[in-house]
Amino acid sequence: LKHPQAWTGLQGKFSGPYSAAAAWIDGRADLGTFTDTAVQRPALQAQMRQVVVRERAQAGERLDTAR
């Protein structure tokens, strides 16, 4: 996705790490998840930095480095 680190609600919509961190912390993702205020929460910013996004080269490729 386009934004590995989101700082605004719009960036959050296109950030895998933000979406994962928000779902982890809030237990859900809804319209309120993607506001500037929601994205800028210190706890969420810290959690977002812990998210690692790995892409597969092909749809059927096995991701052996996954934990």
PDB file of C-alpha atoms in Angstrom:
ATOM      1  CA  LEU A   1       0.000   0.000   0.000  1.00  0.00           C
ATOM      2  CA  LYS A   2       1.046   3.564  -0.536  1.00  0.00           C
ATOM      3  CA  HIS A   3       1.747   4.823   3.013  1.00  0.00           C
ATOM      4  CA  PRO A   4       3.895   2.713   5.350  1.00  0.00           C
ATOM      5  CA  GLN A   5       3.546   5.450   8.002  1.00  0.00           C
ATOM      6  CA  ALA A   6       0.254   7.366   8.118  1.00  0.00           C
ATOM      7  CA  TRP A   7      -0.081  10.865   9.573  1.00  0.00           C
ATOM      8  CA  THR A   8      -3.547  11.815   8.276  1.00  0.00           C
ATOM      9  CA  GLY A   9      -6.861  10.030   7.973  1.00  0.00           C
ATOM     10  CA  LEU A  10      -6.533   9.952   4.195  1.00  0.00           C
ATOM     11  CA  GLN A  11      -3.088   8.348   4.428  1.00  0.00           C
ATOM     12  CA  GLY A  12      -4.505   5.870   6.939  1.00  0.00           C
ATOM     13  CA  LYS A  13      -6.949   4.607   4.313  1.00  0.00           C
ATOM     14  CA  PHE A  14      -3.987   3.555   2.169  1.00  0.00           C
ATOM     15  CA  SER A  15      -1.716   2.227   4.909  1.00  0.00           C
ATOM     16  CA  GLY A  16      -1.550  -1.472   5.707  1.00  0.00           C
ATOM     17  CA  PRO A  17       0.418  -0.879   8.908  1.00  0.00           C
ATOM     18  CA  TYR A  18      -2.070   1.731  10.112  1.00  0.00           C
ATOM     19  CA  SER A  19      -5.118  -0.416   9.339  1.00  0.00           C
ATOM     20  CA  ALA A  20      -3.583  -3.414  11.114  1.00  0.00           C
ATOM     21  CA  ALA A  21      -2.517  -1.353  14.145  1.00  0.00           C
ATOM     22  CA  ALA A  22      -5.917   0.336  14.420  1.00  0.00           C
ATOM     23  CA  ALA A  23      -7.767  -2.986  14.259  1.00  0.00           C
ATOM     24  CA  TRP A  24      -5.410  -4.429  16.889  1.00  0.00           C
ATOM     25  CA  ILE A  25      -5.758  -1.508  19.315  1.00  0.00           C
ATOM     26  CA  ASP A  26      -9.433  -0.645  18.748  1.00  0.00           C
ATOM     27  CA  GLY A  27     -10.739  -4.118  17.959  1.00  0.00           C
ATOM     28  CA  ARG A  28     -12.487  -2.761  14.888  1.00  0.00           C
ATOM     29  CA  ALA A  29     -12.094  -0.496  11.856  1.00  0.00           C
ATOM     30  CA  ASP A  30     -14.899   1.879  10.949  1.00  0.00           C
ATOM     31  CA  LEU A  31     -15.287   5.414   9.570  1.00  0.00           C
ATOM     32  CA  GLY A  32     -13.955   6.915  12.812  1.00  0.00           C
ATOM     33  CA  THR A  33     -10.745   4.945  12.343  1.00  0.00           C
ATOM     34  CA  PHE A  34      -9.756   7.139   9.420  1.00  0.00           C
ATOM     35  CA  THR A  35      -9.858  10.618  10.950  1.00  0.00           C
ATOM     36  CA  ASP A  36      -6.743  12.728  11.482  1.00  0.00           C
ATOM     37  CA  THR A  37      -7.279  12.572  15.251  1.00  0.00           C
ATOM     38  CA  ALA A  38      -7.537   8.777  15.252  1.00  0.00           C
ATOM     39  CA  VAL A  39      -4.401   8.345  13.136  1.00  0.00           C
ATOM     40  CA  GLN A  40      -2.331  10.697  15.295  1.00  0.00           C
ATOM     41  CA  ARG A  41      -2.900   8.891  18.622  1.00  0.00           C
ATOM     42  CA  PRO A  42       0.507   8.222  20.209  1.00  0.00           C
ATOM     43  CA  ALA A  43      -0.295   4.601  21.133  1.00  0.00           C
ATOM     44  CA  LEU A  44      -1.431   3.879  17.603  1.00  0.00           C
ATOM     45  CA  GLN A  45       1.618   5.551  16.048  1.00  0.00           C
ATOM     46  CA  ALA A  46       3.847   3.376  18.256  1.00  0.00           C
ATOM     47  CA  GLN A  47       1.949   0.195  17.342  1.00  0.00           C
ATOM     48  CA  MET A  48       2.051   1.075  13.642  1.00  0.00           C
ATOM     49  CA  ARG A  49       5.859   1.106  13.754  1.00  0.00           C
ATOM     50  CA  GLN A  50       5.774  -2.511  14.984  1.00  0.00           C
ATOM     51  CA  VAL A  51       3.794  -3.764  11.954  1.00  0.00           C
ATOM     52  CA  VAL A  52       5.800  -5.468   9.212  1.00  0.00           C
ATOM     53  CA  VAL A  53       4.220  -5.781   5.762  1.00  0.00           C
ATOM     54  CA  ARG A  54       5.619  -8.420   3.431  1.00  0.00           C
ATOM     55  CA  GLU A  55       4.452  -8.950  -0.117  1.00  0.00           C
ATOM     56  CA  ARG A  56       4.505 -12.159  -2.082  1.00  0.00           C
ATOM     57  CA  ALA A  57       6.029 -12.054  -5.542  1.00  0.00           C
ATOM     58  CA  GLN A  58       3.233 -14.285  -6.857  1.00  0.00           C
ATOM     59  CA  ALA A  59      -0.181 -15.167  -5.483  1.00  0.00           C
ATOM     60  CA  GLY A  60       0.710 -18.828  -4.916  1.00  0.00           C
ATOM     61  CA  GLU A  61       4.181 -18.225  -3.487  1.00  0.00           C
ATOM     62  CA  ARG A  62       4.826 -19.495   0.026  1.00  0.00           C
ATOM     63  CA  LEU A  63       6.062 -16.881   2.487  1.00  0.00           C
ATOM     64  CA  ASP A  64       8.640 -18.908   4.449  1.00  0.00           C
ATOM     65  CA  THR A  65       9.832 -15.940   6.502  1.00  0.00           C
ATOM     66  CA  ALA A  66       6.445 -15.444   8.190  1.00  0.00           C
ATOM     67  CA  ARG A  67       6.374 -15.848  11.946  1.00  0.00           C
TER      68      ARG A  67
END
